Coordinates of C-alpha atoms and ligand atoms in Angstrom, one line a residue:
M1 CA 0.0 0.0 0.0
S2 CA 1.2 3.5 -0.8
L3 CA 1.1 6.4 1.6
T4 CA -1.1 8.3 -0.8
T5 CA -3.8 5.6 -0.8
F6 CA -3.6 5.4 3.0
L7 CA -4.0 9.1 3.5
A8 CA -6.9 9.2 0.9
E9 CA -8.7 6.4 2.8
L10 CA -8.3 8.3 6.0
D11 CA -9.7 11.5 4.5
G12 CA -12.5 9.6 2.9
L13 CA -13.7 8.6 6.4
I14 CA -14.6 12.2 7.2
Q15 CA -17.0 12.5 4.4
E16 CA -18.5 9.1 5.0
L17 CA -19.0 9.9 8.7
E18 CA -20.6 13.2 7.9
K19 CA -23.1 11.5 5.5
D20 CA -24.0 8.9 8.2
L21 CA -24.4 11.6 10.8
D22 CA -26.8 13.5 8.6
K23 CA -28.9 10.3 8.2
A24 CA -29.0 9.6 12.0
S25 CA -32.2 10.7 13.4
S26 CA -32.1 9.4 17.0
I27 CA -29.6 8.9 19.8
S28 CA -29.6 5.2 19.2
Q29 CA -28.8 5.6 15.5
L30 CA -26.1 8.0 16.5
E31 CA -24.6 5.3 18.8
E32 CA -24.6 2.9 15.8
V33 CA -22.6 5.4 13.9
R34 CA -20.1 5.7 16.7
I35 CA -19.6 1.9 16.7
R36 CA -19.3 1.8 12.9
Y37 CA -16.5 4.3 12.8
L38 CA -14.8 4.6 16.1
S39 CA -15.0 1.3 17.9
R40 CA -12.2 -1.2 18.0
K41 CA -13.5 -3.0 15.0
G42 CA -14.8 0.1 13.2
R43 CA -13.8 1.8 10.0
L44 CA -11.0 3.8 11.4
A45 CA -9.4 0.7 13.0
E46 CA -9.7 -1.1 9.7
V47 CA -7.9 1.7 7.8
M48 CA -5.2 1.7 10.5
K49 CA -4.4 -1.9 9.7
G50 CA -2.7 -0.5 6.6
L51 CA -0.1 1.4 8.7
P52 CA 2.4 -1.5 9.2
K53 CA 2.3 -2.2 5.5
L54 CA 3.8 1.3 4.8
A55 CA 7.5 1.9 4.4
P56 CA 9.1 2.7 7.8
E57 CA 10.0 6.3 6.8
E58 CA 6.3 6.9 5.8
R59 CA 4.9 5.8 9.1
P60 CA 5.5 8.8 11.3
E61 CA 3.5 11.1 8.9
A62 CA 0.8 8.5 8.4
G63 CA 0.5 8.1 12.2
R64 CA 0.2 11.8 12.7
K65 CA -2.5 12.1 10.1
A66 CA -4.3 9.1 11.5
N67 CA -4.5 10.8 14.9
E68 CA -5.7 14.0 13.4
I69 CA -8.5 12.2 11.6
K70 CA -9.4 10.3 14.7
E71 CA -9.8 13.6 16.6
K72 CA -11.9 15.1 13.8
L73 CA -14.2 12.1 13.6
S74 CA -14.8 12.2 17.4
S75 CA -15.5 15.9 17.5
L76 CA -17.9 15.7 14.5
W77 CA -19.7 12.9 16.4
E78 CA -19.7 14.8 19.7
A79 CA -21.2 17.8 18.0
K80 CA -24.1 15.8 16.7
K81 CA -24.6 14.2 20.1
R82 CA -24.8 17.6 21.7
F83 CA -27.3 18.6 19.1
F84 CA -29.5 15.7 20.0
E85 CA -29.3 16.3 23.7
Q86 CA -30.3 19.9 23.3
K87 CA -33.2 18.9 21.1
E88 CA -34.4 16.4 23.7
K89 CA -34.2 19.0 26.5
E90 CA -36.2 21.5 24.5
E91 CA -38.9 18.8 23.9
R92 CA -39.0 18.1 27.6
L93 CA -39.4 21.8 28.3
R94 CA -42.2 22.1 25.8
D95 CA -44.3 19.7 27.9
F96 CA -43.7 21.7 31.0
D97 CA -46.5 24.1 31.9
P98 CA -45.1 27.0 33.9
T99 CA -48.6 28.3 34.6
L100 CA -49.5 25.3 36.8
P101 CA -49.8 26.3 40.5
G102 CA -46.8 25.2 42.5
R103 CA -47.0 22.5 45.2
I104 CA -47.1 24.4 48.5
P105 CA -45.5 22.4 51.2
P106 CA -47.7 22.1 54.3
V107 CA -46.4 24.5 56.9
G108 CA -46.7 23.6 60.6
T109 CA -48.0 25.8 63.4
L110 CA -46.6 26.4 66.9
H111 CA -48.3 24.4 69.7
P112 CA -50.4 26.6 72.0
I113 CA -48.1 25.5 74.9
T114 CA -45.1 26.7 72.9
L115 CA -46.9 30.0 72.1
V116 CA -47.6 30.7 75.8
I117 CA -44.0 29.8 76.8
E118 CA -42.7 32.2 74.1
E119 CA -45.0 35.0 75.1
V120 CA -44.2 34.7 78.8
S121 CA -40.5 34.5 78.0
A122 CA -40.7 37.6 75.8
I123 CA -42.4 39.6 78.6
F124 CA -39.8 38.6 81.2
T125 CA -36.8 39.0 79.0
S126 CA -38.1 42.5 78.2
L127 CA -37.8 43.1 82.0
G128 CA -34.2 41.9 82.1
F129 CA -34.8 38.3 83.1
E130 CA -32.8 35.6 81.4
V131 CA -34.2 32.2 80.3
V132 CA -32.5 29.1 81.9
L133 CA -33.2 25.4 81.3
G134 CA -32.5 22.3 83.3
P135 CA -32.8 18.5 83.3
E136 CA -36.1 16.7 83.4
V137 CA -34.5 13.8 85.3
E138 CA -33.6 15.5 88.5
T139 CA -32.0 14.5 91.8
D140 CA -33.8 14.5 95.2
F141 CA -31.4 17.3 96.2
Y142 CA -32.4 19.8 93.6
N143 CA -36.1 18.8 93.4
F144 CA -36.7 18.7 97.2
E145 CA -33.9 19.0 99.7
A146 CA -32.4 22.3 98.6
L147 CA -35.9 23.7 98.3
N148 CA -36.5 23.2 102.0
I149 CA -38.9 20.3 101.4
P150 CA -38.6 18.0 104.4
P151 CA -38.2 14.2 104.0
E152 CA -41.7 13.6 105.3
H153 CA -43.4 16.0 102.9
P154 CA -46.2 14.4 100.9
A155 CA -44.8 15.6 97.6
R156 CA -41.9 13.2 98.2
D157 CA -44.2 10.3 98.4
M158 CA -44.1 7.7 95.7
Q159 CA -47.8 8.3 95.3
D160 CA -47.2 11.8 93.9
S161 CA -43.7 11.6 92.2
L162 CA -42.3 9.5 89.5
Y163 CA -39.1 8.0 90.8
I164 CA -36.4 6.5 88.6
T165 CA -34.1 5.4 91.5
D166 CA -34.1 6.1 95.2
K167 CA -32.4 9.5 94.6
T168 CA -33.5 10.5 91.1
L169 CA -37.0 11.3 89.8
L170 CA -38.7 13.1 87.0
R171 CA -38.8 16.7 88.3
T172 CA -42.2 17.5 89.9
H173 CA -41.8 21.2 89.3
T174 CA -39.4 23.8 87.7
S175 CA -38.3 25.1 91.1
P176 CA -35.0 23.1 91.0
L177 CA -33.9 25.7 88.5
Q178 CA -33.9 28.3 91.3
V179 CA -31.2 26.2 93.1
R180 CA -29.3 25.3 90.0
T181 CA -29.1 28.9 88.8
M182 CA -28.3 30.4 92.2
L183 CA -25.5 27.8 92.7
A184 CA -24.0 28.8 89.3
K185 CA -24.3 32.6 89.6
K186 CA -23.8 35.4 92.2
P187 CA -26.6 37.9 92.8
P188 CA -28.1 39.9 91.3
V189 CA -29.9 37.2 89.3
A190 CA -33.3 37.3 87.5
A191 CA -34.3 34.3 85.5
I192 CA -37.2 32.3 84.3
A193 CA -37.2 28.6 83.6
P194 CA -39.8 27.0 81.4
G195 CA -40.1 23.3 81.0
K196 CA -41.9 19.9 81.4
V197 CA -42.7 18.6 84.8
Y198 CA -44.2 15.2 85.8
R199 CA -46.6 13.9 88.5
R200 CA -48.5 10.8 89.2
D201 CA -51.8 12.4 88.2
S202 CA -54.1 11.8 85.4
D203 CA -57.8 12.8 85.0
L204 CA -59.9 15.5 83.2
T205 CA -57.8 18.4 84.6
H206 CA -54.5 16.7 85.3
S207 CA -51.9 15.2 82.9
P208 CA -48.9 13.2 84.2
M209 CA -46.7 15.5 82.1
F210 CA -47.4 19.3 82.0
H211 CA -45.5 22.5 81.7
Q212 CA -44.4 25.1 84.3
I213 CA -42.5 28.4 84.2
E214 CA -40.5 29.2 87.2
G215 CA -39.3 32.8 87.8
F216 CA -37.2 34.4 90.5
L217 CA -35.1 37.5 91.2
V218 CA -32.5 38.0 93.9
D219 CA -30.8 41.3 94.8
K220 CA -30.3 43.6 97.7
K221 CA -33.5 45.0 99.2
V222 CA -36.0 43.1 97.1
T223 CA -39.4 43.3 98.7
M224 CA -42.8 41.8 98.3
A225 CA -43.8 45.1 96.5
D226 CA -41.4 44.2 93.7
L227 CA -43.0 40.8 93.5
R228 CA -46.4 42.3 93.4
G229 CA -45.5 44.9 90.8
T230 CA -43.7 42.4 88.5
L231 CA -46.5 39.9 88.6
T232 CA -49.2 42.5 88.1
L233 CA -47.4 43.9 85.1
F234 CA -46.9 40.4 83.7
L235 CA -50.6 39.4 84.2
H236 CA -51.8 42.6 82.6
R237 CA -49.7 42.0 79.5
V238 CA -51.0 38.4 79.1
F239 CA -54.7 38.9 80.0
G240 CA -55.2 42.6 79.4
S241 CA -54.8 45.7 81.6
E242 CA -58.4 45.6 82.8
T243 CA -57.6 42.3 84.6
R244 CA -57.7 42.6 88.4
V245 CA -55.0 40.8 90.4
R246 CA -55.2 39.6 94.1
F247 CA -52.8 38.0 96.4
R248 CA -54.0 35.4 99.0
P249 CA -51.7 34.1 101.8
S250 CA -50.6 30.5 101.2
F251 CA -47.7 28.2 102.0
F252 CA -44.8 26.8 100.1
P253 CA -41.7 25.3 101.8
F254 CA -39.3 27.4 99.7
T255 CA -40.9 30.8 100.1
E256 CA -41.8 32.8 103.3
P257 CA -44.2 34.5 103.2
S258 CA -46.0 32.7 100.4
A259 CA -49.0 33.7 98.3
E260 CA -51.3 32.5 95.6
V261 CA -52.3 34.9 93.0
D262 CA -55.8 35.1 91.4
I263 CA -57.0 37.2 88.5
S264 CA -60.5 38.3 87.8
C265 CA -62.2 35.7 85.7
V266 CA -61.2 36.0 82.0
M267 CA -64.6 34.4 81.0
C268 CA -67.1 36.5 82.9
G269 CA -64.9 39.5 83.7
G270 CA -65.3 38.8 87.4
K271 CA -69.1 38.9 87.4
G272 CA -69.5 35.2 88.1
K273 CA -72.2 34.8 85.5
V274 CA -72.3 34.5 81.7
A275 CA -75.7 35.3 80.1
G276 CA -77.4 34.8 83.4
K277 CA -75.8 31.3 83.9
T278 CA -73.0 30.3 86.3
C279 CA -69.6 31.0 84.7
R280 CA -68.0 27.6 84.0
V281 CA -64.5 28.9 84.4
C282 CA -64.7 30.6 87.9
K283 CA -67.7 28.7 89.2
E284 CA -69.4 32.0 90.1
T285 CA -66.5 33.2 92.3
G286 CA -65.4 35.8 89.8
W287 CA -61.7 34.8 90.4
V288 CA -59.4 32.2 89.0
E289 CA -56.1 31.0 90.6
I290 CA -53.2 31.6 88.3
L291 CA -49.9 31.0 90.1
G292 CA -48.0 30.5 93.4
C293 CA -45.3 32.8 94.6
G294 CA -43.5 34.3 97.6
M295 CA -40.2 35.6 99.1
I296 CA -37.4 33.1 98.8
D297 CA -37.0 31.3 102.1
P298 CA -33.6 32.1 103.9
A299 CA -33.3 28.3 104.2
V300 CA -33.0 28.1 100.4
F301 CA -30.4 30.9 100.4
K302 CA -28.3 29.0 102.9
M303 CA -28.3 25.9 100.6
V304 CA -26.8 28.0 97.7
N305 CA -24.5 30.0 99.9
Y306 CA -26.3 33.4 99.5
D307 CA -26.2 35.5 102.6
P308 CA -29.9 36.0 103.6
E309 CA -28.8 39.1 105.7
E310 CA -27.5 40.7 102.5
Y311 CA -29.9 39.5 99.8
S312 CA -33.6 38.9 99.4
G313 CA -35.6 37.7 96.5
F314 CA -38.9 36.6 95.2
A315 CA -40.0 33.5 93.3
F316 CA -43.1 32.3 91.4
G317 CA -44.3 29.3 89.5
L318 CA -47.0 29.0 87.0
G319 CA -48.7 26.3 85.0
V320 CA -48.5 26.8 81.3
E321 CA -51.5 24.7 80.4
R322 CA -53.6 26.7 82.8
I323 CA -52.6 30.0 81.2
A324 CA -53.2 28.5 77.7
M325 CA -56.7 27.2 78.7
L326 CA -57.7 30.6 80.1
K327 CA -56.2 32.6 77.3
Y328 CA -57.7 30.5 74.5
S329 CA -60.9 29.5 76.3
I330 CA -60.1 25.8 76.2
G331 CA -62.2 23.6 78.5
D332 CA -60.4 20.2 78.3
L333 CA -56.7 19.8 79.3
R334 CA -56.3 16.6 77.3
I335 CA -56.8 18.4 74.0
F336 CA -53.2 19.8 74.3
F337 CA -51.7 16.3 74.0
D338 CA -54.1 14.6 71.5
N339 CA -52.2 16.0 68.5
N340 CA -55.4 16.7 66.6
L341 CA -54.4 18.8 63.6
R342 CA -57.8 20.5 63.4
F343 CA -57.2 21.8 66.9
L344 CA -53.5 22.6 66.5
K345 CA -53.9 24.4 63.2
Q346 CA -55.9 27.2 64.8
F347 CA -52.8 28.6 66.5
V348 CA -50.9 30.5 63.9
Ligands
DAH401 N1 -43.2 24.7 92.7 C1 -44.6 25.0 93.0 C2 -45.5 23.9 92.5 O1 -45.1 23.2 91.6 C3 -45.0 26.3 92.3 C4 -44.4 27.5 93.0 C5 -45.0 28.1 94.0 C6 -43.2 28.0 92.6 C7 -44.5 29.2 94.7 C8 -42.6 29.0 93.2 C9 -43.3 29.6 94.3 O2 -41.4 29.6 92.8 O3 -42.7 30.7 94.9 O4 -46.6 23.8 92.9

């Protein structure tokens, strides 16, 4: 074979390939063309078989040319392939209707309990309180002992508390956060502690798990007037400024003196009757109990190494479900934990 014939055969491949590419009308036909020309047994490989038959001095030039042709064949083929891909994409887009309404992902709502915790937290943080959190599995020390709750106190009874071991239990209130926070910080401190609490209680108005928010403030010369002013402001913000607030003497082991706070009934406005009938919320008394509070007992200060001669403080604890029920006029506590979407979606 002569060099001229070899080179002419190589050149001829270009035109042949171009013709076949023109004829190809689908990706699969295009693939057939690739195999026909560029595979190991294709046309190019066949022509290359002539290379060893050339005179040795002709081979370098023939080899160079062969490579050039191979590149050219490949790039012609690639160009056609890109053309097909583009066409396919355009066809797909033609079937796409951009005027169709989008699929809107369902958006969740915040649980009413979360909403109340957020509202109460916002009110107290605006007054300079910080939000602190603590463990739900608590020790006897933080839950009872450091809060001046004596060993024989009924709250410590297995009947009321959910114990995990002798000395650990699910916290029965958020008050342990008073102790934890005071042990960690020097006064002045002002904090609120929202969270889940647990008791052996389950009926229409009690759930074994519910939520409380603890609050407390310690500084020099804190008095009951500060407690009264702070809680009145808070209750006016949550229930409206026309709400009346009253303090009743009470008892808690960790406060002295202690009080329970009532607000005028949110349902009947304190009148005791709605449309001539007994108000179902206050049972005609005109008042509803809303929280417990008091001045922190010196015995608690001693437990956290605060000097009761130098510092004084107030504390309070409220039930989140109770506030949510009054605020949103909900009659049944269990509805908070049923996870009924028709109920939950009303709280946006
Ligand atoms: N820990 C009390 C309870 O669960 C609520 C409470 C009452 C908290 C008075 C306080 C307080 O901080 O001063 O019933």
